[in-house]
Every structure is written in C-alpha cells, then in structure tokens.
CSV table of N, CA and C in Angstrom, one decimal:
chain,number,residue,atom,x,y,z
A,6,UNK,N,164.9,100.5,113.4
A,6,UNK,CA,164.9,101.9,113.8
A,6,UNK,C,163.5,102.3,114.2
A,7,UNK,N,163.4,103.3,115.1
A,7,UNK,CA,162.1,103.8,115.5
A,7,UNK,C,161.3,104.3,114.3
A,8,UNK,N,160.0,104.2,114.3
A,8,UNK,CA,159.2,104.6,113.1
A,8,UNK,C,159.3,106.0,112.8
A,9,UNK,N,159.6,106.9,113.8
A,9,UNK,CA,159.8,108.3,113.5
A,9,UNK,C,160.9,108.6,112.6
A,10,UNK,N,161.9,107.7,112.7
A,10,UNK,CA,163.1,107.9,111.8
A,10,UNK,C,162.8,107.4,110.4
A,11,UNK,N,161.8,106.5,110.2
A,11,UNK,CA,161.5,106.0,108.9
A,11,UNK,C,160.4,106.8,108.2
A,12,UNK,N,159.6,107.6,109.0
A,12,UNK,CA,158.5,108.3,108.5
A,12,UNK,C,158.9,109.5,107.6
A,13,UNK,N,158.0,109.9,106.8
A,13,UNK,CA,158.2,111.1,106.0
A,13,UNK,C,158.2,112.3,106.9
A,14,UNK,N,159.0,113.3,106.5
A,14,UNK,CA,159.1,114.5,107.4
A,14,UNK,C,157.7,115.3,107.2
A,15,UNK,N,157.3,116.0,108.3
A,15,UNK,CA,156.1,116.7,108.2
A,15,UNK,C,156.1,117.8,107.1
A,16,UNK,N,155.0,118.1,106.5
A,16,UNK,CA,155.0,119.1,105.5
A,16,UNK,C,154.7,120.4,106.3
A,17,UNK,N,155.7,121.3,106.3
A,17,UNK,CA,155.5,122.5,107.1
A,17,UNK,C,156.5,123.6,106.5
A,18,UNK,N,156.2,124.8,106.8
A,18,UNK,CA,157.0,125.9,106.4
A,18,UNK,C,158.3,125.8,107.3
A,19,UNK,N,159.5,125.9,106.7
A,19,UNK,CA,160.6,125.8,107.5
A,19,UNK,C,160.9,126.9,108.5
A,20,UNK,N,160.4,128.1,108.1
A,20,UNK,CA,160.8,129.3,108.9
A,20,UNK,C,159.5,129.9,109.6
A,21,UNK,N,159.7,130.4,110.8
A,21,UNK,CA,158.5,131.1,111.5
A,21,UNK,C,158.6,132.6,111.5
A,22,UNK,N,159.7,133.1,110.9
A,22,UNK,CA,159.8,134.6,110.9
A,22,UNK,C,160.9,135.0,111.9
A,23,UNK,N,161.2,134.2,112.9
A,23,UNK,CA,162.2,134.6,113.9
A,23,UNK,C,163.5,134.0,113.5
A,24,UNK,N,164.6,134.8,113.5
A,24,UNK,CA,165.9,134.3,113.1
A,24,UNK,C,166.4,133.4,114.3
A,25,UNK,N,166.7,132.1,113.9
A,25,UNK,CA,167.2,131.2,115.0
A,25,UNK,C,168.6,131.5,115.5
A,26,UNK,N,168.9,131.0,116.6
A,26,UNK,CA,170.2,131.1,117.2
A,26,UNK,C,171.3,130.5,116.4
A,27,UNK,N,172.5,130.8,116.6
A,27,UNK,CA,173.6,130.1,115.9
A,27,UNK,C,174.0,128.8,116.6
A,28,UNK,N,173.2,128.4,117.6
A,28,UNK,CA,173.4,127.2,118.3
A,28,UNK,C,172.3,126.2,117.9
A,29,UNK,N,172.7,125.0,117.4
A,29,UNK,CA,171.7,124.0,117.1
A,29,UNK,C,172.1,122.7,117.8
A,30,UNK,N,171.0,121.9,118.1
A,30,UNK,CA,171.2,120.7,118.8
A,30,UNK,C,170.9,119.5,117.8
A,31,UNK,N,171.8,118.6,117.7
A,31,UNK,CA,171.6,117.5,116.8
A,31,UNK,C,172.1,116.2,117.5
A,32,UNK,N,171.6,115.1,117.1
A,32,UNK,CA,172.0,113.8,117.6
A,32,UNK,C,173.2,113.3,116.9
A,33,UNK,N,174.0,112.4,117.5
A,33,UNK,CA,175.1,111.9,116.8
A,33,UNK,C,174.9,110.4,116.6
A,34,UNK,N,173.7,110.0,116.3
A,34,UNK,CA,173.4,108.6,115.9
A,34,UNK,C,173.4,108.5,114.4
A,35,UNK,N,174.5,107.8,113.9
A,35,UNK,CA,174.7,107.8,112.5
A,35,UNK,C,173.6,107.3,111.6
A,36,UNK,N,172.9,106.2,112.0
A,36,UNK,CA,171.7,105.8,111.2
A,36,UNK,C,170.6,106.8,111.0
A,37,UNK,N,170.6,107.8,111.9
A,37,UNK,CA,169.5,108.9,111.8
A,37,UNK,C,170.1,110.1,111.1
A,38,UNK,N,171.3,110.0,110.6
A,38,UNK,CA,171.9,111.2,109.9
A,38,UNK,C,171.1,111.9,108.9
A,39,UNK,N,170.4,111.2,108.0
A,39,UNK,CA,169.6,111.9,107.0
A,39,UNK,C,168.5,112.8,107.6
A,40,UNK,N,167.9,112.4,108.7
A,40,UNK,CA,166.9,113.3,109.4
A,40,UNK,C,167.6,114.5,110.0
A,41,UNK,N,168.7,114.3,110.7
A,41,UNK,CA,169.4,115.4,111.3
A,41,UNK,C,169.9,116.3,110.2
A,42,UNK,N,170.4,115.8,109.1
A,42,UNK,CA,170.9,116.7,108.0
A,42,UNK,C,169.7,117.5,107.5
A,43,UNK,N,168.5,116.9,107.4
A,43,UNK,CA,167.3,117.7,107.0
A,43,UNK,C,167.1,118.8,107.9
A,44,UNK,N,167.2,118.6,109.2
A,44,UNK,CA,167.0,119.6,110.2
A,44,UNK,C,168.0,120.7,110.1
A,45,UNK,N,169.2,120.3,109.8
A,45,UNK,CA,170.3,121.3,109.7
A,45,UNK,C,170.0,122.2,108.4
A,46,UNK,N,169.6,121.5,107.4
A,46,UNK,CA,169.2,122.3,106.1
A,46,UNK,C,168.1,123.3,106.4
A,47,UNK,N,167.1,122.9,107.2
A,47,UNK,CA,166.0,123.8,107.5
A,47,UNK,C,166.5,125.0,108.3
A,48,UNK,N,167.4,124.7,109.2
A,48,UNK,CA,168.0,125.8,110.0
A,48,UNK,C,168.8,126.7,109.1
A,49,UNK,N,169.5,126.2,108.1
A,49,UNK,CA,170.3,127.0,107.2
A,49,UNK,C,169.4,127.9,106.4
A,50,UNK,N,168.2,127.4,106.0
A,50,UNK,CA,167.3,128.3,105.3
A,50,UNK,C,166.8,129.4,106.2
A,51,UNK,N,166.5,129.1,107.4
A,51,UNK,CA,165.9,130.1,108.3
A,51,UNK,C,167.0,131.1,108.8
A,52,UNK,N,168.1,130.6,109.1
A,52,UNK,CA,169.1,131.4,109.8
A,52,UNK,C,169.8,132.4,108.9
A,53,UNK,N,169.8,132.1,107.6
A,53,UNK,CA,170.5,133.0,106.6
A,53,UNK,C,171.9,133.3,107.0
A,54,UNK,N,172.6,132.3,107.4
A,54,UNK,CA,174.0,132.4,107.8
A,54,UNK,C,174.9,131.6,106.9
A,55,UNK,N,176.1,132.0,106.7
A,55,UNK,CA,177.1,131.2,106.0
A,55,UNK,C,178.3,130.9,106.9
A,56,UNK,N,178.2,129.9,107.7
A,56,UNK,CA,179.3,129.6,108.6
A,56,UNK,C,180.5,129.2,108.0
A,57,UNK,N,181.6,129.7,108.4
A,57,UNK,CA,183.0,129.3,107.9
A,57,UNK,C,183.6,128.3,109.0
A,58,UNK,N,183.1,128.4,110.2
A,58,UNK,CA,183.6,127.5,111.2
A,58,UNK,C,182.5,126.9,112.0
A,59,UNK,N,182.7,125.7,112.5
A,59,UNK,CA,181.7,125.0,113.4
A,59,UNK,C,182.4,124.6,114.7
A,60,UNK,N,181.8,124.9,115.8
A,60,UNK,CA,182.2,124.5,117.1
A,60,UNK,C,181.3,123.4,117.5
A,61,UNK,N,181.8,122.2,117.8
A,61,UNK,CA,181.0,121.1,118.2
A,61,UNK,C,181.3,120.7,119.6
A,62,UNK,N,180.3,120.6,120.5
A,62,UNK,CA,180.4,120.2,121.8
A,62,UNK,C,179.7,118.8,122.0
A,63,UNK,N,180.4,117.9,122.6
A,63,UNK,CA,180.0,116.5,122.7
A,63,UNK,C,180.2,116.0,124.2
A,64,UNK,N,179.4,115.1,124.6
A,64,UNK,CA,179.8,114.4,125.9
A,64,UNK,C,181.0,113.5,125.7
A,65,UNK,N,181.7,113.2,126.7
A,65,UNK,CA,182.9,112.4,126.7
A,65,UNK,C,182.4,110.9,126.8
A,66,UNK,N,182.2,110.3,125.7
A,66,UNK,CA,181.7,108.9,125.7
A,66,UNK,C,182.8,107.9,126.3
A,67,UNK,N,184.0,108.3,126.1
A,67,UNK,CA,185.1,107.4,126.5
A,67,UNK,C,185.6,107.6,127.9
A,68,UNK,N,185.0,108.6,128.5
A,68,UNK,CA,185.4,109.0,129.9
A,68,UNK,C,186.9,109.2,130.0
A,69,UNK,N,187.4,109.8,129.0
A,69,UNK,CA,188.9,110.1,128.9
A,69,UNK,C,189.3,111.4,129.5
A,70,UNK,N,188.3,112.3,129.8
A,70,UNK,CA,188.5,113.6,130.3
A,70,UNK,C,188.2,113.6,131.8
A,71,UNK,N,189.2,113.8,132.6
A,71,UNK,CA,189.0,113.7,134.1
A,71,UNK,C,188.0,114.7,134.6
A,72,UNK,N,188.1,115.9,134.2
A,72,UNK,CA,187.2,117.0,134.6
A,72,UNK,C,187.3,118.1,133.6
A,73,UNK,N,186.4,119.0,133.6
A,73,UNK,CA,186.4,120.2,132.7
A,73,UNK,C,186.0,119.7,131.3
A,74,UNK,N,186.9,120.2,130.4
A,74,UNK,CA,186.6,119.9,129.0
A,74,UNK,C,188.0,119.7,128.2
A,75,UNK,N,187.9,119.0,127.1
A,75,UNK,CA,189.1,118.8,126.3
A,75,UNK,C,188.8,119.4,124.9
A,76,UNK,N,189.8,119.8,124.2
A,76,UNK,CA,189.7,120.3,122.9
A,76,UNK,C,190.6,119.5,121.9
A,77,UNK,N,190.2,119.4,120.7
A,77,UNK,CA,191.0,118.7,119.7
A,77,UNK,C,191.9,119.6,118.9
A,78,UNK,N,193.1,119.0,118.6
A,78,UNK,CA,194.1,119.7,117.9
A,78,UNK,C,194.3,119.3,116.4
A,79,UNK,N,193.5,118.3,116.0
A,79,UNK,CA,193.6,117.8,114.6
A,79,UNK,C,192.3,118.1,113.8
A,80,UNK,N,192.5,118.4,112.5
A,80,UNK,CA,191.4,118.6,111.6
A,80,UNK,C,190.7,117.3,111.3
A,81,UNK,N,189.7,117.4,110.4
A,81,UNK,CA,188.9,116.2,110.0
A,81,UNK,C,188.9,116.2,108.5
A,82,UNK,N,189.1,115.0,107.9
A,82,UNK,CA,189.0,114.8,106.5
A,82,UNK,C,188.0,113.7,106.2
A,83,UNK,N,187.1,113.9,105.3
A,83,UNK,CA,186.1,112.9,104.9
A,83,UNK,C,185.5,113.3,103.5
A,84,UNK,N,185.2,112.4,102.7
A,84,UNK,CA,184.5,112.6,101.4
A,84,UNK,C,185.2,113.7,100.6
A,85,UNK,N,186.5,113.7,100.6
A,85,UNK,CA,187.3,114.6,99.8
A,85,UNK,C,187.4,116.0,100.4
A,86,UNK,N,186.9,116.3,101.6
A,86,UNK,CA,186.9,117.6,102.2
A,86,UNK,C,187.7,117.5,103.5
A,87,UNK,N,188.5,118.6,103.7
A,87,UNK,CA,189.3,118.7,104.9
A,87,UNK,C,188.9,119.9,105.7
A,88,UNK,N,188.6,119.8,107.0
A,88,UNK,CA,188.3,120.9,107.8
A,88,UNK,C,189.5,121.1,108.8
A,89,UNK,N,190.1,122.2,108.8
A,89,UNK,CA,191.2,122.5,109.7
A,89,UNK,C,190.7,122.9,111.0
A,90,UNK,N,191.6,122.8,112.0
A,90,UNK,CA,191.3,123.2,113.4
A,90,UNK,C,191.3,124.7,113.4
A,91,UNK,N,190.4,125.3,114.1
A,91,UNK,CA,190.4,126.8,114.3
A,91,UNK,C,191.4,127.1,115.4
A,92,UNK,N,192.6,127.4,115.0
A,92,UNK,CA,193.7,127.6,116.0
A,92,UNK,C,193.5,128.7,116.9
A,93,UNK,N,192.8,129.8,116.5
A,93,UNK,CA,192.6,130.9,117.3
A,93,UNK,C,191.7,130.5,118.5
A,94,UNK,N,190.6,129.8,118.2
A,94,UNK,CA,189.7,129.3,119.2
A,94,UNK,C,190.4,128.2,120.1
A,95,UNK,N,191.2,127.4,119.5
A,95,UNK,CA,192.0,126.4,120.2
A,95,UNK,C,192.8,127.0,121.4
A,96,UNK,N,193.5,128.1,121.0
A,96,UNK,CA,194.4,128.7,122.0
A,96,UNK,C,193.5,129.4,123.1
A,97,UNK,N,192.4,130.0,122.7
A,97,UNK,CA,191.5,130.7,123.6
A,97,UNK,C,190.9,129.6,124.6
A,98,UNK,N,190.5,128.5,124.1
A,98,UNK,CA,189.9,127.4,124.9
A,98,UNK,C,191.0,126.9,125.9
A,99,UNK,N,192.2,126.7,125.4
A,99,UNK,CA,193.3,126.2,126.3
A,99,UNK,C,193.5,127.2,127.4
A,100,UNK,N,193.4,128.5,127.1
A,100,UNK,CA,193.6,129.5,128.1
A,100,UNK,C,192.5,129.6,129.1
A,101,UNK,N,191.3,129.0,128.7
A,101,UNK,CA,190.2,129.0,129.6
A,101,UNK,C,190.0,127.6,130.3
A,102,UNK,N,191.1,126.8,130.3
A,102,UNK,CA,191.0,125.6,131.1
A,102,UNK,C,190.9,124.3,130.3
A,103,UNK,N,190.8,124.4,128.9
A,103,UNK,CA,190.6,123.2,128.1
A,103,UNK,C,191.9,122.5,128.0
A,104,UNK,N,191.9,121.2,128.1
A,104,UNK,CA,193.1,120.3,127.9
A,104,UNK,C,193.0,119.8,126.5
A,105,UNK,N,194.1,119.3,126.0
A,105,UNK,CA,194.1,118.7,124.6
A,105,UNK,C,194.1,117.2,124.8
A,106,UNK,N,193.6,116.5,123.8
A,106,UNK,CA,193.4,115.1,123.9
A,106,UNK,C,193.4,114.4,122.6
A,107,UNK,N,193.8,113.2,122.5
A,107,UNK,CA,193.7,112.4,121.3
A,107,UNK,C,192.4,111.6,121.2
A,108,UNK,N,191.5,111.7,122.2
A,108,UNK,CA,190.3,111.0,122.2
A,108,UNK,C,189.4,111.3,121.0
A,109,UNK,N,189.6,112.4,120.4
A,109,UNK,CA,188.8,112.9,119.3
A,109,UNK,C,188.9,111.9,118.0
A,110,UNK,N,189.9,111.2,118.0
A,110,UNK,CA,190.1,110.3,116.9
A,110,UNK,C,189.0,109.2,116.8
A,111,UNK,N,188.4,108.9,118.0
A,111,UNK,CA,187.4,107.8,118.1
A,111,UNK,C,186.1,108.3,118.7
A,112,UNK,N,185.9,109.6,118.8
A,112,UNK,CA,184.7,110.1,119.4
A,112,UNK,C,183.6,110.4,118.4
A,113,UNK,N,182.6,109.5,118.4
A,113,UNK,CA,181.5,109.6,117.4
A,113,UNK,C,180.6,110.9,117.7
A,114,UNK,N,180.7,111.4,118.9
A,114,UNK,CA,179.9,112.6,119.3
A,114,UNK,C,180.4,113.8,118.6
A,115,UNK,N,181.7,113.7,118.0
A,115,UNK,CA,182.3,114.8,117.2
A,115,UNK,C,182.2,114.4,115.8
A,116,UNK,N,182.7,113.3,115.4
A,116,UNK,CA,182.9,112.9,114.0
A,116,UNK,C,181.6,112.8,113.2
A,117,UNK,N,180.5,112.3,113.8
A,117,UNK,CA,179.3,112.1,113.1
A,117,UNK,C,178.7,113.5,112.8
A,118,UNK,N,178.5,114.4,113.8
A,118,UNK,CA,178.0,115.7,113.5
A,118,UNK,C,178.8,116.6,112.5
A,119,UNK,N,180.2,116.5,112.6
A,119,UNK,CA,181.0,117.2,111.7
A,119,UNK,C,180.7,116.8,110.3
A,120,UNK,N,180.6,115.5,110.0
A,120,UNK,CA,180.3,115.1,108.6
A,120,UNK,C,178.9,115.6,108.2
A,121,UNK,N,177.9,115.6,109.1
A,121,UNK,CA,176.6,116.1,108.7
A,121,UNK,C,176.6,117.6,108.4
A,122,UNK,N,177.2,118.3,109.2
A,122,UNK,CA,177.3,119.8,109.0
A,122,UNK,C,178.1,120.1,107.8
A,123,UNK,N,179.2,119.5,107.5
A,123,UNK,CA,180.0,119.7,106.3
A,123,UNK,C,179.2,119.4,105.0
A,124,UNK,N,178.4,118.4,105.1
A,124,UNK,CA,177.6,118.1,103.9
A,124,UNK,C,176.6,119.1,103.6
A,125,UNK,N,176.0,119.7,104.6
A,125,UNK,CA,175.0,120.8,104.4
A,125,UNK,C,175.6,122.1,104.1
A,126,UNK,N,176.7,122.4,104.8
A,126,UNK,CA,177.3,123.7,104.7
A,126,UNK,C,178.7,123.6,104.0
A,127,UNK,N,178.7,123.8,102.7
A,127,UNK,CA,180.0,123.7,101.9
A,127,UNK,C,180.9,124.8,102.3
A,128,UNK,N,180.4,125.9,103.0
A,128,UNK,CA,181.2,127.0,103.4
A,128,UNK,C,182.1,126.7,104.5
A,129,UNK,N,181.8,125.7,105.3
A,129,UNK,CA,182.6,125.4,106.5
A,129,UNK,C,184.0,125.0,106.2
A,130,UNK,N,185.0,125.7,106.8
A,130,UNK,CA,186.4,125.4,106.5
A,130,UNK,C,187.1,125.0,107.8
A,131,UNK,N,186.6,125.4,109.0
A,131,UNK,CA,187.3,125.1,110.2
A,131,UNK,C,186.4,124.5,111.2
A,132,UNK,N,187.0,123.7,112.1
A,132,UNK,CA,186.2,123.0,113.2
A,132,UNK,C,186.9,123.2,114.5
A,133,UNK,N,186.1,123.3,115.6
A,133,UNK,CA,186.7,123.3,116.9
A,133,UNK,C,185.9,122.3,117.7
A,134,UNK,N,186.5,121.1,117.8
A,134,UNK,CA,185.8,120.0,118.6
A,134,UNK,C,186.1,120.2,120.1
A,135,UNK,N,185.0,120.0,120.9
A,135,UNK,CA,185.1,120.2,122.4
A,135,UNK,C,184.3,119.0,123.0
A,136,UNK,N,185.0,118.3,123.9
A,136,UNK,CA,184.4,117.2,124.6
A,136,UNK,C,184.3,117.6,126.1
A,137,UNK,N,183.1,117.4,126.6
A,137,UNK,CA,182.9,117.8,128.0
A,137,UNK,C,182.8,116.6,128.9
A,138,UNK,N,183.5,116.7,130.0
A,138,UNK,CA,183.6,115.6,131.0
A,138,UNK,C,182.3,115.5,131.8
A,139,UNK,N,181.8,114.3,132.1
A,139,UNK,CA,180.6,114.2,132.9
A,139,UNK,C,180.9,114.7,134.3
A,140,UNK,N,182.1,114.8,134.7
A,140,UNK,CA,182.5,115.3,136.1
A,140,UNK,C,182.8,116.8,136.1
A,141,UNK,N,182.5,117.5,135.0
A,141,UNK,CA,182.8,118.9,134.9
A,141,UNK,C,182.0,119.7,135.9
A,142,UNK,N,182.6,120.6,136.6
A,142,UNK,CA,181.8,121.5,137.5
A,142,UNK,C,181.4,122.8,136.8
A,143,UNK,N,180.5,123.5,137.4
A,143,UNK,CA,180.1,124.8,136.8
A,143,UNK,C,181.3,125.7,136.7
A,144,UNK,N,182.1,125.7,137.7
A,144,UNK,CA,183.3,126.6,137.7
A,144,UNK,C,184.2,126.2,136.5
A,145,UNK,N,184.4,124.9,136.2
A,145,UNK,CA,185.3,124.5,135.2
A,145,UNK,C,184.7,124.9,133.8
A,146,UNK,N,183.4,125.0,133.7
A,146,UNK,CA,182.8,125.3,132.4
A,146,UNK,C,182.4,126.8,132.2
A,147,UNK,N,182.6,127.6,133.3
A,147,UNK,CA,182.2,129.0,133.2
A,147,UNK,C,182.8,129.7,132.0
A,148,UNK,N,184.1,129.5,131.8
A,148,UNK,CA,184.8,130.2,130.7
A,148,UNK,C,184.3,129.7,129.3
A,149,UNK,N,183.9,128.5,129.2
A,149,UNK,CA,183.4,127.9,128.0
A,149,UNK,C,182.0,128.5,127.7
A,150,UNK,N,181.2,128.6,128.7
A,150,UNK,CA,179.8,129.1,128.6
A,150,UNK,C,179.9,130.6,128.1
A,151,UNK,N,180.8,131.3,128.7
A,151,UNK,CA,181.0,132.7,128.3
A,151,UNK,C,181.4,132.8,126.8
A,152,UNK,N,182.3,131.9,126.3
A,152,UNK,CA,182.7,131.9,124.9
A,152,UNK,C,181.5,131.6,124.0
A,153,UNK,N,180.7,130.6,124.5
A,153,UNK,CA,179.5,130.2,123.7
A,153,UNK,C,178.6,131.4,123.4
A,154,UNK,N,178.4,132.3,124.4
A,154,UNK,CA,177.6,133.4,124.3
A,154,UNK,C,178.1,134.4,123.2
A,155,UNK,N,179.4,134.5,123.2
A,155,UNK,CA,180.1,135.4,122.2
A,155,UNK,C,180.0,134.8,120.8
A,156,UNK,N,180.2,133.5,120.7
A,156,UNK,CA,180.2,132.8,119.4
A,156,UNK,C,178.8,132.7,118.8
A,157,UNK,N,177.8,132.7,119.7
A,157,UNK,CA,176.4,132.7,119.2
A,157,UNK,C,176.1,134.0,118.4
A,158,UNK,N,176.8,135.0,118.6
A,158,UNK,CA,176.6,136.3,117.9
A,158,UNK,C,177.4,136.5,116.6
A,159,UNK,N,178.3,135.5,116.3
A,159,UNK,CA,179.1,135.7,115.1
A,159,UNK,C,178.4,135.0,114.0
A,160,UNK,N,178.2,135.8,112.9
A,160,UNK,CA,177.5,135.3,111.7
A,160,UNK,C,178.2,134.2,111.0
A,161,UNK,N,179.5,134.1,111.2
A,161,UNK,CA,180.3,133.0,110.4
A,161,UNK,C,180.6,131.8,111.3
A,162,UNK,N,179.9,131.7,112.4
A,162,UNK,CA,180.2,130.6,113.3
A,162,UNK,C,178.9,129.8,113.6
A,163,UNK,N,179.0,128.5,113.6
A,163,UNK,CA,177.8,127.7,114.0
A,163,UNK,C,178.3,126.8,115.2
A,164,UNK,N,177.5,126.8,116.2
A,164,UNK,CA,177.8,126.0,117.4
A,164,UNK,C,176.8,124.9,117.4
A,165,UNK,N,177.3,123.6,117.5
A,165,UNK,CA,176.5,122.4,117.4
A,165,UNK,C,176.7,121.7,118.8
A,166,UNK,N,175.5,121.5,119.4
A,166,UNK,CA,175.5,120.7,120.6
A,166,UNK,C,175.1,119.2,120.2
A,167,UNK,N,176.1,118.3,120.3
A,167,UNK,CA,175.9,117.0,119.9
A,167,UNK,C,175.4,116.1,121.1
A,168,UNK,N,174.3,115.6,120.9
A,168,UNK,CA,173.6,114.9,122.1
A,168,UNK,C,173.2,113.5,121.7
A,169,UNK,N,173.0,112.7,122.8
A,169,UNK,CA,172.5,111.3,122.7
A,169,UNK,C,171.0,111.3,122.8
A,170,UNK,N,170.3,111.1,121.7
A,170,UNK,CA,168.9,110.9,121.8
A,170,UNK,C,168.5,109.5,122.0
A,171,UNK,N,169.5,108.6,121.8
A,171,UNK,CA,169.2,107.2,121.9
A,171,UNK,C,169.4,106.5,123.2
A,172,UNK,N,170.0,107.2,124.2
A,172,UNK,CA,170.1,106.6,125.5
A,172,UNK,C,170.3,107.7,126.5
C-alpha cells in the first residue's frame, strides 16, 4: 500500500468553522477503508448532521448501464445491520430516467462506501445506490444533478460520491 495509507493522520483541528456540504467524496478501495472512515468521522464532527439516509453515486465498473444511470432496488445487510432502499427516492429517480439493475449485487463502488458510512453513522437506515454510465450525457444526468442540489440541503441526507483514487 502507498505510504500515505500507512502513515499516521495529521494532527489538526477537524473543523474550520464553515459547515461542510452534505456531499462527501470517498474512495471505494477497501484496503484504505480505515482512512476513509476517519475522514467520514471528521466530516460528521464538523457537519453536525444526523443522516437517516445515504445516497451513493458510483461509476459503473461493470459497464452494465448502457447510458444515463441505474438505481438499485435492494437494501444492504452487513455486520448485523440492514439498510433498506429509500423507496421514495427510488421512484423519483426512475421518473427522472433512472433504470433499475441487479449490477448492485457486485458493485464495489456502492458496497464498500455503504459499509464505511454505516459504521460511522449508526443513524443511517436507508440507502439509495446510483451507478452512472461512462456514456451518460449531460442531458441524461440533468434530472439527477437537480435532485443532488435538493438533497444537499436536507439535514437528514448524506450524499456520497464514490470514486476511484487508485486508477
């Protein structure tokens, strides 16, 4: 692993006085999970939010989504905790062009961050996984972007952008 992942975290004050956005960016590289969980915990301290739901956006690693974006219809269970699907958001996303897919069963861009967030936030009860196609156009994602702006303002929602820092 790169030395930055093995090194001790910097000694710093976690908050700068400005309330952070409800959107956080974390990697979905499982061996680095402890560092990302630490970052999520710092965000939790600064944001002073208690999210009940998490919306996770990931790239489509399996290239299973032809265009636009896909949404998951199944909840996630791990370590004795079950997160149900946010059915209200599911229907809204389907109405905005999202297709449903079973690709979520094997998509690490969703599963790894969900586990990290759920470990830090015991308050999270619902999840809304979204996978974005590499071929998605601006037009296909316009409705999703609009929803992200609304969800960013909700105190009980956390939006996670799951990204590849490793490649």
